[in-house]
């Protein structure tokens, strides 16, 4: 039988109960607070989850099924909430490369998560995109889950790729141009970059280049320094030194740009050795030509004076012989004298023709713009007597103005008209001059109704002292057409003929429409 | 040649280095109507000495006409022409350039140096004789020149 508790005992018990109650009340309060905090946390998590700009997805660890996704996930993948739930990423056809998924799984196992791994994935419409993935294991309601954040970096990747390609393109361009390209510091002339061509051209490696300044490769360092300061657009000729000491000429073009906040020079150097050599060759040829022209001129002078002097003696004294001793000479002697004089006369004619031929180039005048009608008029005036004697009719179409040496061109017309008169047929000569437009040039024609020229002689008629007929038949040394050709050639043109033997000949020659040297 | 005895013979200076040409000129002048005395010098230096009456030419009179070849030894005909035409004592003497050259440049240069006329020696003898006669006729009978060379 338990004893009846005493008052004190009861009192104590009440007190204990009171204490217990207060403790319980406190605990209850604490739980209440805790619950509030939890709700708050959950709200926070939810907000963070729902409104995260990254795609968020929660999958169950044990079967990989999706239990939640946010709006961004839908935007990125095209899968809305309801289509994603309860399915695995494999079922969604999310992965492109199995090895990516494997890597992710491995990381999960080893580290319970990973950060910023780049994987390609397929979105709902089948497009391949690139994402940056971060995952972590969390317990949700006692269930281990994987929460994954996904950022679509396709655009960025594309931009990066484009940039890379563009960089590559320009780098290849930089290296493949045939000029040496150097990038230098504007202040110091220190080489910051060079292309492959520069390495090949000078024999320095890129590493060697990067330890040098522009004056190190210059064979004219003072000029190079000056150019670095003054920065002309172009240096027509600068001599540089190769690693092996060879000095060579370059044409350099310059420009500036900002490189990492500092002014830099970009220059392109073109090796002009060949051009210089060619120029030198042309200079030598020109010199030689001038010398040879001078010699020709001297020869011509010798021909005109020194050769004619003895000729005159032969001719004059045989004639003096005739004059003084006519009575004492028989018919034979008179014939012989005649032959001697005729020979001397012809010799003189040949010398003069040769002189005229050589003077086409040595005595040519500068070109002027002249009306062809004027040229033709002069030629006809010079031929007036022969035209009248042969009762020739000379006609012409409208003719252009041309850039020519006037007196030489008069000579061309005159020689061609003379030819037409000389080689006339039975009928009285008809000569027609016309012109037509060619490609950048005028084509003149001088047409006659004469005896014509056979095709086989097309080259020969233009050669000096070549004749197609006996002297008795047609007089002349055979210089006329040779002079025509030389004059036309001096004007940069061509001369030829078309002919029907027995019916007539048309001579053609071309003259440039624009002014040509000289 | 009536009356020619009373007239002083015309003095002609022929500056010519080729004996063949000298002879031809003399032959041509032989046929002349005008009484003439022809003096011949073979180069430009001699020509100037003759004209300036230097050395052995001290006693020579000034010629009335000069026939000048262009290509001469020692001193070129062009230089002779220039010196004559720059010399106030000599420049009134008519100078006929008589040469084989028909070169335009020679012709132009001669006239620029004040040659009185330029004649190309013809290769034909008859024509040459005619030319020499014409020169004589023109310069010595037709043209009025200042008396005594203008001095």
Short mmCIF file of C-alpha atoms in Angstrom, two decimals, chain A residues 151-515:
data_model
loop_
_atom_site.label_atom_id
_atom_site.label_comp_id
_atom_site.label_asym_id
_atom_site.label_seq_id
_atom_site.Cartn_x
_atom_site.Cartn_y
_atom_site.Cartn_z
CA UNK A 151 22.88 27.15 -69.15
CA UNK A 152 22.51 27.25 -72.93
CA UNK A 153 25.81 28.49 -74.25
CA UNK A 154 25.21 27.65 -77.93
CA UNK A 155 25.20 31.30 -79.00
CA UNK A 156 28.32 32.10 -77.05
CA UNK A 157 30.01 28.98 -78.41
CA UNK A 158 29.03 29.95 -81.93
CA UNK A 159 30.35 33.46 -81.45
CA UNK A 160 33.54 32.08 -79.97
CA UNK A 161 33.83 29.67 -82.88
CA UNK A 162 33.25 32.45 -85.39
CA UNK A 163 35.80 34.59 -83.70
CA UNK A 164 38.24 31.73 -83.71
CA UNK A 165 37.62 31.01 -87.35
CA UNK A 166 37.93 34.62 -88.26
CA UNK A 167 41.13 34.89 -86.28
CA UNK A 168 42.42 31.78 -87.97
CA UNK A 169 41.44 33.15 -91.36
CA UNK A 170 43.25 36.40 -90.79
CA UNK A 171 46.20 34.65 -89.29
CA UNK A 172 46.44 32.42 -92.35
CA UNK A 173 46.07 35.45 -94.54
CA UNK A 174 48.75 37.22 -92.55
CA UNK A 175 51.07 34.29 -93.08
CA UNK A 176 50.25 33.49 -96.65
CA UNK A 177 50.66 36.94 -98.20
CA UNK A 178 53.71 37.19 -100.39
CA UNK A 179 54.86 40.34 -98.62
CA UNK A 180 56.76 40.26 -95.37
CA UNK A 181 54.46 41.72 -92.72
CA UNK A 182 55.86 43.15 -89.50
CA UNK A 183 54.07 44.53 -86.48
CA UNK A 184 56.22 46.89 -84.48
CA UNK A 185 56.01 49.12 -81.47
CA UNK A 186 55.59 52.69 -82.68
CA UNK A 187 57.95 54.12 -80.06
CA UNK A 188 60.80 51.66 -80.04
CA UNK A 189 60.49 49.91 -83.37
CA UNK A 190 60.57 46.64 -81.47
CA UNK A 191 59.17 43.76 -83.49
CA UNK A 192 55.95 42.43 -81.95
CA UNK A 193 54.98 39.97 -84.65
CA UNK A 194 56.02 38.92 -88.13
CA UNK A 195 54.49 36.58 -90.66
CA UNK A 196 55.95 33.42 -92.19
CA UNK A 197 56.97 35.31 -95.31
CA UNK A 198 59.12 37.63 -93.22
CA UNK A 199 60.81 34.61 -91.64
CA UNK A 200 61.47 33.07 -95.03
CA UNK A 201 62.52 36.32 -96.64
CA UNK A 202 65.11 37.24 -94.02
CA UNK A 203 66.11 33.82 -92.68
CA UNK A 204 65.27 34.74 -89.06
CA UNK A 205 62.95 32.57 -86.95
CA UNK A 206 59.92 34.23 -85.39
CA UNK A 207 61.63 33.94 -81.99
CA UNK A 208 64.68 35.76 -83.32
CA UNK A 209 62.49 38.42 -84.85
CA UNK A 210 60.79 39.08 -81.54
CA UNK A 211 64.12 40.05 -79.98
CA UNK A 212 64.86 42.60 -82.71
CA UNK A 213 63.92 46.12 -83.72
CA UNK A 214 63.29 47.35 -87.25
CA UNK A 215 66.69 49.02 -87.42
CA UNK A 216 68.38 45.64 -86.87
CA UNK A 217 67.27 44.40 -90.29
CA UNK A 218 67.75 47.70 -92.08
CA UNK A 219 70.82 48.34 -94.20
CA UNK A 220 69.98 52.03 -93.85
CA UNK A 221 69.19 52.26 -90.11
CA UNK A 222 69.16 56.08 -90.02
CA UNK A 223 66.55 56.21 -92.76
CA UNK A 224 64.56 53.49 -91.02
CA UNK A 225 64.61 55.48 -87.77
CA UNK A 226 63.43 58.55 -89.60
CA UNK A 227 60.64 56.64 -91.30
CA UNK A 228 59.51 55.18 -87.97
CA UNK A 229 59.17 58.72 -86.71
CA UNK A 230 57.57 60.27 -89.79
CA UNK A 231 55.54 57.26 -90.89
CA UNK A 232 55.16 57.84 -94.62
CA UNK A 233 52.44 55.77 -96.33
CA UNK A 234 55.02 54.24 -98.56
CA UNK A 235 58.77 53.82 -98.81
CA UNK A 236 59.48 53.17 -102.50
CA UNK A 237 62.92 51.65 -101.94
CA UNK A 238 64.61 50.60 -98.71
CA UNK A 239 67.54 48.25 -98.42
CA UNK A 240 67.33 45.56 -95.76
CA UNK A 241 69.78 42.93 -94.55
CA UNK A 242 69.03 39.22 -94.39
CA UNK A 243 70.41 37.04 -91.62
CA UNK A 244 73.14 35.85 -93.99
CA UNK A 245 74.15 39.45 -94.68
CA UNK A 246 72.59 39.72 -98.13
CA UNK A 247 71.31 43.22 -98.76
CA UNK A 248 68.16 43.48 -100.87
CA UNK A 249 65.71 46.21 -101.89
CA UNK A 250 62.14 46.39 -100.59
CA UNK A 251 59.12 48.50 -101.22
CA UNK A 252 57.43 49.09 -97.86
CA UNK A 253 53.91 50.25 -97.11
CA UNK A 254 53.07 51.41 -93.60
CA UNK A 255 50.07 51.88 -91.39
CA UNK A 256 49.32 52.25 -87.69
CA UNK A 257 46.80 50.76 -85.33
CA UNK A 258 46.27 50.35 -81.60
CA UNK A 259 47.48 47.13 -80.08
CA UNK A 260 46.72 46.65 -76.38
CA UNK A 261 46.43 50.37 -75.86
CA UNK A 262 49.71 51.23 -77.54
CA UNK A 263 50.28 52.58 -81.01
CA UNK A 264 51.77 49.94 -83.27
CA UNK A 265 53.07 50.02 -86.81
CA UNK A 266 52.04 47.42 -89.32
CA UNK A 267 54.27 47.32 -92.36
CA UNK A 268 54.38 45.18 -95.46
CA UNK A 269 57.68 44.75 -97.25
CA UNK A 270 57.84 43.59 -100.83
CA UNK A 271 61.08 42.21 -102.17
CA UNK A 272 61.69 44.23 -105.33
CA UNK A 273 65.03 42.68 -106.27
CA UNK A 274 63.61 41.36 -109.52
CA UNK A 275 61.88 44.60 -110.33
CA UNK A 276 65.06 46.51 -109.62
CA UNK A 277 67.00 44.11 -111.81
CA UNK A 278 64.43 44.51 -114.56
CA UNK A 279 64.62 48.29 -114.21
CA UNK A 280 68.37 48.12 -114.37
CA UNK A 281 68.11 45.94 -117.48
CA UNK A 282 65.73 48.40 -119.10
CA UNK A 283 68.06 51.24 -118.18
CA UNK A 284 70.96 49.39 -119.79
CA UNK A 285 68.94 48.54 -122.87
CA UNK A 286 67.84 52.13 -123.19
CA UNK A 287 71.40 53.30 -122.83
CA UNK A 288 72.52 50.79 -125.41
CA UNK A 289 69.73 51.81 -127.72
CA UNK A 290 70.65 55.44 -127.34
CA UNK A 291 74.26 54.61 -128.04
CA UNK A 292 73.34 52.53 -131.04
CA UNK A 293 71.08 55.31 -132.30
CA UNK A 294 73.91 57.74 -131.89
CA UNK A 295 76.20 55.40 -133.79
CA UNK A 296 73.61 55.04 -136.49
CA UNK A 297 73.35 58.79 -136.68
CA UNK A 298 77.13 59.01 -136.97
CA UNK A 299 77.07 56.35 -139.63
CA UNK A 300 74.38 58.27 -141.43
CA UNK A 301 76.48 61.37 -141.29
CA UNK A 302 79.50 59.52 -142.61
CA UNK A 303 77.31 58.13 -145.35
CA UNK A 304 75.95 61.51 -146.31
CA UNK A 305 79.30 63.25 -146.45
CA UNK A 306 82.24 60.96 -146.72
CA UNK A 307 80.68 58.41 -149.07
CA UNK A 308 79.23 61.01 -151.37
CA UNK A 309 82.42 62.94 -151.78
CA UNK A 310 84.31 60.21 -153.75
CA UNK A 311 81.13 59.40 -155.58
CA UNK A 312 80.91 62.94 -156.85
CA UNK A 313 84.48 62.72 -157.99
CA UNK A 314 83.82 59.59 -160.05
CA UNK A 315 80.70 61.06 -161.58
CA UNK A 316 81.97 64.59 -162.14
CA UNK A 317 85.28 63.63 -163.67
CA UNK A 318 83.81 61.07 -166.03
CA UNK A 319 81.42 63.79 -167.12
CA UNK A 320 84.30 66.23 -167.43
CA UNK A 321 86.02 63.66 -169.57
CA UNK A 322 82.97 63.59 -171.81
CA UNK A 323 82.65 67.35 -171.87
CA UNK A 324 86.25 68.00 -172.79
CA UNK A 325 86.97 65.10 -175.10
CA UNK A 326 83.63 64.49 -176.72
CA UNK A 327 85.14 64.90 -180.18
CA UNK A 328 87.85 62.37 -179.56
CA UNK A 329 85.61 59.63 -178.06
CA UNK A 330 83.73 57.00 -180.01
CA UNK A 331 80.21 55.71 -179.31
CA UNK A 332 81.46 52.90 -177.01
CA UNK A 333 83.46 55.31 -174.88
CA UNK A 334 80.38 57.51 -174.57
CA UNK A 335 78.29 54.49 -173.51
CA UNK A 336 80.83 53.53 -170.87
CA UNK A 337 80.82 57.02 -169.48
CA UNK A 338 77.05 56.91 -169.37
CA UNK A 339 77.10 53.64 -167.43
CA UNK A 340 79.65 55.02 -164.98
CA UNK A 341 77.58 58.17 -164.41
CA UNK A 342 74.37 56.20 -164.08
CA UNK A 343 76.03 53.91 -161.52
CA UNK A 344 77.22 56.87 -159.52
CA UNK A 345 73.76 58.44 -159.65
CA UNK A 346 72.14 55.31 -158.41
CA UNK A 347 74.71 54.93 -155.68
CA UNK A 348 73.91 58.44 -154.56
CA UNK A 349 70.20 57.65 -154.56
CA UNK A 350 70.79 54.51 -152.50
CA UNK A 351 72.87 56.40 -149.97
CA UNK A 352 70.21 59.07 -149.65
CA UNK A 353 67.48 56.47 -149.26
CA UNK A 354 69.47 54.64 -146.62
CA UNK A 355 69.93 57.92 -144.84
CA UNK A 356 66.24 58.67 -144.94
CA UNK A 357 65.49 55.17 -143.69
CA UNK A 358 67.86 55.52 -140.74
CA UNK A 359 66.55 58.98 -139.92
CA UNK A 360 63.00 57.72 -139.38
CA UNK A 361 64.07 56.83 -135.85
CA UNK A 362 67.03 59.10 -135.24
CA UNK A 363 65.39 62.25 -136.57
CA UNK A 364 61.77 61.55 -135.66
CA UNK A 365 59.84 64.51 -134.25
CA UNK A 366 57.49 64.39 -131.25
CA UNK A 367 53.88 63.46 -132.06
CA UNK A 368 51.25 66.13 -132.50
CA UNK A 369 47.55 65.87 -133.14
CA UNK A 370 47.09 66.47 -136.85
CA UNK A 371 44.05 66.36 -139.11
CA UNK A 372 44.52 63.51 -141.60
CA UNK A 373 43.03 65.65 -144.37
CA UNK A 374 45.91 68.06 -143.90
CA UNK A 375 48.42 65.21 -144.09
CA UNK A 376 46.82 63.85 -147.21
CA UNK A 377 46.67 67.32 -148.74
CA UNK A 378 50.40 67.78 -148.23
CA UNK A 379 51.16 64.38 -149.72
CA UNK A 380 49.03 65.14 -152.77
CA UNK A 381 50.66 68.56 -153.17
CA UNK A 382 54.08 66.87 -153.16
CA UNK A 383 52.89 64.41 -155.78
CA UNK A 384 51.07 67.00 -157.91
CA UNK A 385 53.20 66.57 -160.99
CA UNK A 386 53.03 62.77 -161.03
CA UNK A 387 49.29 62.88 -160.40
CA UNK A 388 48.78 65.25 -163.30
CA UNK A 389 51.03 63.23 -165.59
CA UNK A 390 49.18 60.00 -164.95
CA UNK A 391 45.75 61.67 -164.93
CA UNK A 392 45.14 59.99 -161.58
CA UNK A 393 42.05 60.61 -159.49
CA UNK A 394 42.64 60.65 -155.76
CA UNK A 395 39.58 60.58 -153.51
CA UNK A 396 39.04 60.17 -149.81
CA UNK A 397 36.42 59.59 -147.15
CA UNK A 398 36.16 61.64 -144.00
CA UNK A 399 39.42 61.09 -142.10
CA UNK A 400 40.17 61.47 -138.38
CA UNK A 401 42.72 63.58 -136.55
CA UNK A 402 45.64 61.49 -135.34
CA UNK A 403 48.66 61.76 -133.04
CA UNK A 404 51.64 61.54 -135.36
CA UNK A 405 54.92 62.95 -136.54
CA UNK A 406 53.37 65.06 -139.26
CA UNK A 407 56.15 65.09 -141.84
CA UNK A 408 56.68 61.35 -141.43
CA UNK A 409 52.98 60.67 -141.90
CA UNK A 410 52.98 62.86 -145.02
CA UNK A 411 55.83 60.65 -146.23
CA UNK A 412 53.74 57.49 -145.64
CA UNK A 413 50.78 58.84 -147.63
CA UNK A 414 53.09 60.16 -150.30
CA UNK A 415 54.99 56.87 -150.70
CA UNK A 416 51.77 54.87 -150.89
CA UNK A 417 50.24 57.25 -153.45
CA UNK A 418 53.53 57.21 -155.35
CA UNK A 419 53.41 53.41 -155.37
CA UNK A 420 49.87 53.42 -156.69
CA UNK A 421 50.84 55.80 -159.48
CA UNK A 422 53.99 53.92 -160.36
CA UNK A 423 52.39 50.49 -160.45
CA UNK A 424 49.30 51.61 -162.31
CA UNK A 425 47.45 49.39 -164.73
CA UNK A 426 46.21 50.24 -168.20
CA UNK A 427 43.47 52.48 -166.95
CA UNK A 428 44.30 55.80 -165.39
CA UNK A 429 44.94 55.38 -161.67
CA UNK A 430 42.15 55.75 -159.14
CA UNK A 431 43.27 56.03 -155.57
CA UNK A 432 40.93 56.09 -152.63
CA UNK A 433 41.93 56.85 -149.04
CA UNK A 434 39.64 55.90 -146.19
CA UNK A 435 39.76 55.03 -142.53
CA UNK A 436 37.81 52.82 -140.19
CA UNK A 437 37.73 52.30 -136.44
CA UNK A 438 39.63 49.36 -135.05
CA UNK A 439 40.23 48.29 -131.48
CA UNK A 440 41.69 51.46 -129.98
CA UNK A 441 43.14 52.42 -133.32
CA UNK A 442 42.36 53.81 -136.74
CA UNK A 443 42.85 51.56 -139.74
CA UNK A 444 43.72 53.59 -142.81
CA UNK A 445 43.48 52.16 -146.27
CA UNK A 446 44.87 53.40 -149.56
CA UNK A 447 43.29 51.49 -152.40
CA UNK A 448 44.29 51.53 -156.06
CA UNK A 449 43.36 49.90 -159.35
CA UNK A 450 46.94 49.08 -160.29
CA UNK A 451 48.77 45.93 -161.28
CA UNK A 452 48.55 44.41 -157.81
CA UNK A 453 51.05 42.42 -155.79
CA UNK A 454 51.18 38.67 -155.47
CA UNK A 455 50.59 37.33 -151.98
CA UNK A 456 53.97 35.58 -151.84
CA UNK A 457 55.70 38.97 -151.75
CA UNK A 458 53.82 40.26 -148.73
CA UNK A 459 56.97 40.38 -146.61
CA UNK A 460 59.45 41.24 -149.30
CA UNK A 461 57.82 44.45 -150.45
CA UNK A 462 58.42 46.02 -147.06
CA UNK A 463 62.11 45.15 -146.93
CA UNK A 464 64.69 47.76 -147.72
CA UNK A 465 65.93 47.81 -151.34
CA UNK A 466 63.77 44.84 -152.28
CA UNK A 467 62.21 45.22 -155.68
CA UNK A 468 59.74 43.04 -157.49
CA UNK A 469 60.34 44.50 -160.92
CA UNK A 470 63.30 45.30 -163.13
CA UNK A 471 64.68 48.81 -162.98
CA UNK A 472 63.99 49.34 -166.64
CA UNK A 473 60.34 48.49 -166.04
CA UNK A 474 59.77 50.54 -162.89
CA UNK A 475 62.40 52.94 -161.56
CA UNK A 476 63.23 53.27 -157.86
CA UNK A 477 65.52 51.81 -155.26
CA UNK A 478 62.88 49.87 -153.36
CA UNK A 479 62.91 52.04 -150.27
CA UNK A 480 59.40 53.51 -150.29
CA UNK A 481 57.47 50.77 -148.50
CA UNK A 482 60.39 50.03 -146.18
CA UNK A 483 60.26 53.64 -145.03
CA UNK A 484 56.46 53.43 -144.67
CA UNK A 485 56.79 50.39 -142.45
CA UNK A 486 59.51 51.96 -140.34
CA UNK A 487 57.44 55.10 -139.84
CA UNK A 488 54.26 53.15 -139.03
CA UNK A 489 56.22 50.97 -136.59
CA UNK A 490 57.65 54.06 -134.91
CA UNK A 491 54.01 55.10 -134.37
CA UNK A 492 53.26 51.70 -132.82
CA UNK A 493 51.20 50.52 -135.79
CA UNK A 494 51.28 47.81 -138.43
CA UNK A 495 51.23 47.93 -142.20
CA UNK A 496 50.08 45.27 -144.66
CA UNK A 497 48.31 44.93 -147.97
CA UNK A 498 45.56 43.00 -149.65
CA UNK A 499 45.77 42.61 -153.38
CA UNK A 500 44.30 40.98 -156.42
CA UNK A 501 47.00 40.82 -159.06
CA UNK A 502 45.83 42.67 -162.16
CA UNK A 503 43.03 44.43 -160.31
CA UNK A 504 44.49 46.49 -157.57
CA UNK A 505 46.00 46.73 -154.13
CA UNK A 506 44.85 48.10 -150.83
CA UNK A 507 47.52 49.07 -148.33
CA UNK A 508 46.41 49.21 -144.72
CA UNK A 509 48.12 50.71 -141.74
CA UNK A 510 47.07 51.32 -138.16
CA UNK A 511 47.57 54.35 -135.95
CA UNK A 512 46.71 54.36 -132.26
CA UNK A 513 43.74 56.56 -131.32
CA UNK A 514 45.44 57.72 -128.17
CA UNK A 515 48.67 59.55 -127.92
#
